[in-house]
GROMACS .gro file of C-alpha atoms in nm:
model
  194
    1UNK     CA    1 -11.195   0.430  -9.110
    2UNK     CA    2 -10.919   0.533  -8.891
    3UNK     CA    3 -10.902   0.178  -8.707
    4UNK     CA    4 -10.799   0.029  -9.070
    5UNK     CA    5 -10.398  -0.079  -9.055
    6UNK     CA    6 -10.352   0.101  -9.403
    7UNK     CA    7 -10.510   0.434  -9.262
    8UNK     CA    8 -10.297   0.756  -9.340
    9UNK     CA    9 -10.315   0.959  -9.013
   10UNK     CA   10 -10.007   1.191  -9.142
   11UNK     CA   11 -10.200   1.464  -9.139
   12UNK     CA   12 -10.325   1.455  -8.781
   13UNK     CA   13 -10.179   1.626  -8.520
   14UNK     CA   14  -9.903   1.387  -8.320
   15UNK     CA   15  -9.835   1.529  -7.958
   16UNK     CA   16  -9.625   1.346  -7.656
   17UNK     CA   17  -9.888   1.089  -7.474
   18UNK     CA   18  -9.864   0.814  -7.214
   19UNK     CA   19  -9.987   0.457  -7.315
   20UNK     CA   20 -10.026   0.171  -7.149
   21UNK     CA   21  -9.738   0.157  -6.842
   22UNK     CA   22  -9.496   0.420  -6.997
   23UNK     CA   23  -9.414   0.647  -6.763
   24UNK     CA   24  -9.229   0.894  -7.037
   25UNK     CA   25  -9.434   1.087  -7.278
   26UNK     CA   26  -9.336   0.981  -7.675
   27UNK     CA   27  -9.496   1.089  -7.973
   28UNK     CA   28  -9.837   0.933  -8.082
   29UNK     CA   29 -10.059   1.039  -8.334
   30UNK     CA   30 -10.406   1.197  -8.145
   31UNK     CA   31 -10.708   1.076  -8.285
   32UNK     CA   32 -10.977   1.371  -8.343
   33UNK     CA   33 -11.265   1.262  -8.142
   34UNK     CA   34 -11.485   1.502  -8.342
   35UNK     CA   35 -11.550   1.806  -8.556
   36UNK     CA   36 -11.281   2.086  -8.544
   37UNK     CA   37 -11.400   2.315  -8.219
   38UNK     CA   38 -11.550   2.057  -8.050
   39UNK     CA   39 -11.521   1.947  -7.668
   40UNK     CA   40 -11.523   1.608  -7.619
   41UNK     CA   41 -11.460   1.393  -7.345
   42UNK     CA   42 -11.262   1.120  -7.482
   43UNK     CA   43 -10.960   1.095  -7.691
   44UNK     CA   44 -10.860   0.843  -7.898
   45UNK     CA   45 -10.496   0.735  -7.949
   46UNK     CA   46 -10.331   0.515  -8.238
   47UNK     CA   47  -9.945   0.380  -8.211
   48UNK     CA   48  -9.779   0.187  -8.463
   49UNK     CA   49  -9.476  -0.026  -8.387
   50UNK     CA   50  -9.332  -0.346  -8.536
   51UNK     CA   51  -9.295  -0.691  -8.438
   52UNK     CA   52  -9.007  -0.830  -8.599
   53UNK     CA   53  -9.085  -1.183  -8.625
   54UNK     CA   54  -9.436  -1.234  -8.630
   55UNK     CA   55  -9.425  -1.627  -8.606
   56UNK     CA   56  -9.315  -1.639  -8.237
   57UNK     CA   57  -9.630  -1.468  -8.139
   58UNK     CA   58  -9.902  -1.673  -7.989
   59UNK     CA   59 -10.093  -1.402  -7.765
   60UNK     CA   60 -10.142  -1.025  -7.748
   61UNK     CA   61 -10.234  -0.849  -7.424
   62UNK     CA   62 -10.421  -0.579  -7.425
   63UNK     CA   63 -10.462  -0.288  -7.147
   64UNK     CA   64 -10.635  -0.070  -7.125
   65UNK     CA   65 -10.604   0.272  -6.925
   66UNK     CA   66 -10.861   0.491  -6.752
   67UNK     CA   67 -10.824   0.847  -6.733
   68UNK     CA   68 -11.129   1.026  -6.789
   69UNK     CA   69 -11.390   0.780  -6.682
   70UNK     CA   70 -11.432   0.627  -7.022
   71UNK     CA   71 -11.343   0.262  -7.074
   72UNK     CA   72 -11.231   0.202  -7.416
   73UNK     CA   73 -11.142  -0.127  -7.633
   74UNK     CA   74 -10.831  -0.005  -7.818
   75UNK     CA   75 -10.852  -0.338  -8.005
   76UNK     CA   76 -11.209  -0.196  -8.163
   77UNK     CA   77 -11.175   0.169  -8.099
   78UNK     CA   78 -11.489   0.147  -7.922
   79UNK     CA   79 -11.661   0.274  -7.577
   80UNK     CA   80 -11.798   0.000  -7.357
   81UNK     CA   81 -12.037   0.286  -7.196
   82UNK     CA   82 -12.086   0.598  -7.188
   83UNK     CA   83 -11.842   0.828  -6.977
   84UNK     CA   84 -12.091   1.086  -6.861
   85UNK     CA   85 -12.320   0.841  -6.707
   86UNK     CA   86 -12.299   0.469  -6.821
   87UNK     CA   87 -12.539   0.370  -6.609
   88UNK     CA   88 -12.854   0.561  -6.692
   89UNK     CA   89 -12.729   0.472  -7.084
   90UNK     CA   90 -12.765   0.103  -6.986
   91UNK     CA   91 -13.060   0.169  -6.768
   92UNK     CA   92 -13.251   0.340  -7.062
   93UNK     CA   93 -13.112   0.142  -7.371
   94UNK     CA   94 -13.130  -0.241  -7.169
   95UNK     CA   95 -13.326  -0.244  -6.874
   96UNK     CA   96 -13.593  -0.019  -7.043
   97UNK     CA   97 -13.552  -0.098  -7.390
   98UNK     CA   98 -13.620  -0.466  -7.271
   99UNK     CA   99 -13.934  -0.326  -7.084
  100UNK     CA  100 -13.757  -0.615  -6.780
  101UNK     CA  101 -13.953  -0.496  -6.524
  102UNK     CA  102 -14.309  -0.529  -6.702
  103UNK     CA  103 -14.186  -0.817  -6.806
  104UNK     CA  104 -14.104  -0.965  -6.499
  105UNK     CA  105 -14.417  -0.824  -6.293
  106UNK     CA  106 -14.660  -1.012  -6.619
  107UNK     CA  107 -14.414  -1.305  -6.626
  108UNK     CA  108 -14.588  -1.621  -6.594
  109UNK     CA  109 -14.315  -1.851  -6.747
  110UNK     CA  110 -13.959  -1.915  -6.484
  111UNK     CA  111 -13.717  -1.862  -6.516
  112UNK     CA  112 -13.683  -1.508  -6.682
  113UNK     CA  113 -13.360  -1.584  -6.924
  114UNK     CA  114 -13.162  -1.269  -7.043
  115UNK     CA  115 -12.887  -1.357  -7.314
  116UNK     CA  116 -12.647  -1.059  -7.383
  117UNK     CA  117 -12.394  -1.079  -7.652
  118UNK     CA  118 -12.068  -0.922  -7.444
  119UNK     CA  119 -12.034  -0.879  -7.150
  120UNK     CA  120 -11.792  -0.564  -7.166
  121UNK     CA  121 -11.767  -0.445  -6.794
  122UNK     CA  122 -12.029  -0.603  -6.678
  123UNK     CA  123 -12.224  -0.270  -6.636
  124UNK     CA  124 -12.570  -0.447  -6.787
  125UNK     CA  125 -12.543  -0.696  -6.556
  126UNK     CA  126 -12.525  -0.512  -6.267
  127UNK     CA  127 -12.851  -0.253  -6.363
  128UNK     CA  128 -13.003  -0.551  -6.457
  129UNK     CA  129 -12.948  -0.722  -6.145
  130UNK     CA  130 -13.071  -0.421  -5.897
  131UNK     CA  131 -13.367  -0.372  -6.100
  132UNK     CA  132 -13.471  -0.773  -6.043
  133UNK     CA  133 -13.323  -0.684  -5.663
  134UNK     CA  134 -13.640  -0.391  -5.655
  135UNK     CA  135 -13.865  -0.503  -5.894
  136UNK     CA  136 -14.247  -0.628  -5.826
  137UNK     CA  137 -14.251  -1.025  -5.918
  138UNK     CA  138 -14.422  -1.298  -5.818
  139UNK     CA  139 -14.270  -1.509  -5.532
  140UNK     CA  140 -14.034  -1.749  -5.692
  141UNK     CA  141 -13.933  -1.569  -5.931
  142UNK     CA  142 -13.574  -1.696  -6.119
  143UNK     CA  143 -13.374  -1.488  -6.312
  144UNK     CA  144 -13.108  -1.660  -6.523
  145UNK     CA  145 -12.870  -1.435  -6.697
  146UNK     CA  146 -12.652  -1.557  -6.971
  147UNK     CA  147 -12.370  -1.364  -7.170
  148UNK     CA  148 -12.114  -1.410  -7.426
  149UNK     CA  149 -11.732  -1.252  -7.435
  150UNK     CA  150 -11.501  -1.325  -7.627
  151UNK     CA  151 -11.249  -1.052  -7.527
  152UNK     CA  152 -11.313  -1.052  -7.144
  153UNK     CA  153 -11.247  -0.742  -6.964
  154UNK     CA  154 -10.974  -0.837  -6.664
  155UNK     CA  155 -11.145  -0.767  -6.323
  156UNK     CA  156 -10.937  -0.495  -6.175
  157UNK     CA  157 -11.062  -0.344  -6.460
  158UNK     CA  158 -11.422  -0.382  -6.424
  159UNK     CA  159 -11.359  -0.284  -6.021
  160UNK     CA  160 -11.220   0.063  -6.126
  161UNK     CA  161 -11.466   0.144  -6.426
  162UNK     CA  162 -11.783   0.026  -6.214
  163UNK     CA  163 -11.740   0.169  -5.843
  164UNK     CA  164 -11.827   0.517  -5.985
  165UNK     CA  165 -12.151   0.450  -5.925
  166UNK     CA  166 -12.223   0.372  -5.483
  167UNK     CA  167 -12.588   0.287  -5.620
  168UNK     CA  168 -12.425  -0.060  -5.756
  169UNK     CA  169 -12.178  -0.145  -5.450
  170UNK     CA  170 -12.382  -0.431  -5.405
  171UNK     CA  171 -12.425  -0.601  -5.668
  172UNK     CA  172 -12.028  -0.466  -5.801
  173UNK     CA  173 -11.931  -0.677  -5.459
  174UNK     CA  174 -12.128  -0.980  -5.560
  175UNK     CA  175 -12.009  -0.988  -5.887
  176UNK     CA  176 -11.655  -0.906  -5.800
  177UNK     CA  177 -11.646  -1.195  -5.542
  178UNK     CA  178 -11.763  -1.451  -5.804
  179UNK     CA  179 -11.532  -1.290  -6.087
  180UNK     CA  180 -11.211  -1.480  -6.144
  181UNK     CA  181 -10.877  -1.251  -6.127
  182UNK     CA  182 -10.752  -1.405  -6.444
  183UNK     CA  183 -11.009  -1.502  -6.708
  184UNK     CA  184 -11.011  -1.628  -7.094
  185UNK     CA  185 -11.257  -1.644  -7.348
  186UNK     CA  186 -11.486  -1.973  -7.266
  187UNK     CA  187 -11.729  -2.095  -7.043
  188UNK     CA  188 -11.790  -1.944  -6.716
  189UNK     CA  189 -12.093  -2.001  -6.477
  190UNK     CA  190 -12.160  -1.787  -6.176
  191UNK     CA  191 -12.436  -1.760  -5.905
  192UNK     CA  192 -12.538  -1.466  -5.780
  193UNK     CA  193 -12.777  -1.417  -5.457
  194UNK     CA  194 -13.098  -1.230  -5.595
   0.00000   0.00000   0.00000
């Protein structure tokens, strides 16, 4: 696969490309994002460089750059959503999917406990969240959501790649104000107003 170290990407075109906080263009290979001739929305870029003396490292950071509405892990060379519309993805594949709001109209056990493995952006959160907001439940209803991250996505981030969508302003606000501005991989516990 093309994300392999040992990958020979020789043959693909190599153009001039911003990454990360250059402000001057140098040459990067282009990753195809597809079949010859087609459109595609996203494209994926690979840069090698070396590190001369690998022993003084003790962290990487990563950033990442959005340019076209998709939100990419360049560690993983993988999408956290959908860049045409992330939202009804998540809406269809987890809120849906999980059947939640059957769920929680039947429920007869509190509180409701949703475990997600990665948290990403956050975006399942927050369609999970405004569905409980509008959902039919019984009064006293709980919801406890629970999530694991091990590569947490910084919060200016998640600000940008989530207030695309006005629908979530709410619940983007709540989480934002409970988000810390610099976060590791760990334990983290938030409440969130229903």
């Amino acid at each position: 696969a093309w994300r392999a170290f040992d990958f020979d990407d020789s043959a693909w075109p190599s153009g001039p490309s911003l990454l990360a906080t250059d402000t001057k263009p140098y040459r990067s290979t282009t990753i195809s994002s597809g079949p010859a001739g087609d459109t595609h929305i996203t494209t994926y870029f690979r840069h090698a460089f070396d590190l001369p003396d690998k022993r003084g490292i003790k962290k990487l950071t990563l950033h990442l750059v959005r340019d076209d509405g998709a939100v990419a892990s360049a560690a993983f060379g993988d999408l956290y959503f959908d860049a045409t519309d992330g939202l009804a993805e998540s809406r269809t594949v987890f809120i849906d999917g999980s059947n939640f709001c059957a769920r929680w109209a039947s429920c007869d056990r509190w509180p409701f406990v949703v475990f997600e493995t990665g948290f990403g952006t956050g975006l399942n959160f927050l369609a999970t969240l405004a569905a409980w907001r509008t959902a039919r439940k019984p009064a006293g209803a709980q919801l406890h959501y629970h999530t694991a991250e091990q590569f947490p996505v910084p919060r200016e981030i998640i600000a940008a790649a989530l207030g695309r969508w006005p629908e979530l302003a709410a619940e983007l606000a709540a989480l934002l104000a409970v988000y810390p501005e610099s976060i590791s991989a760990g334990i983290s516990r938030w409440h969130i107003a229903p």
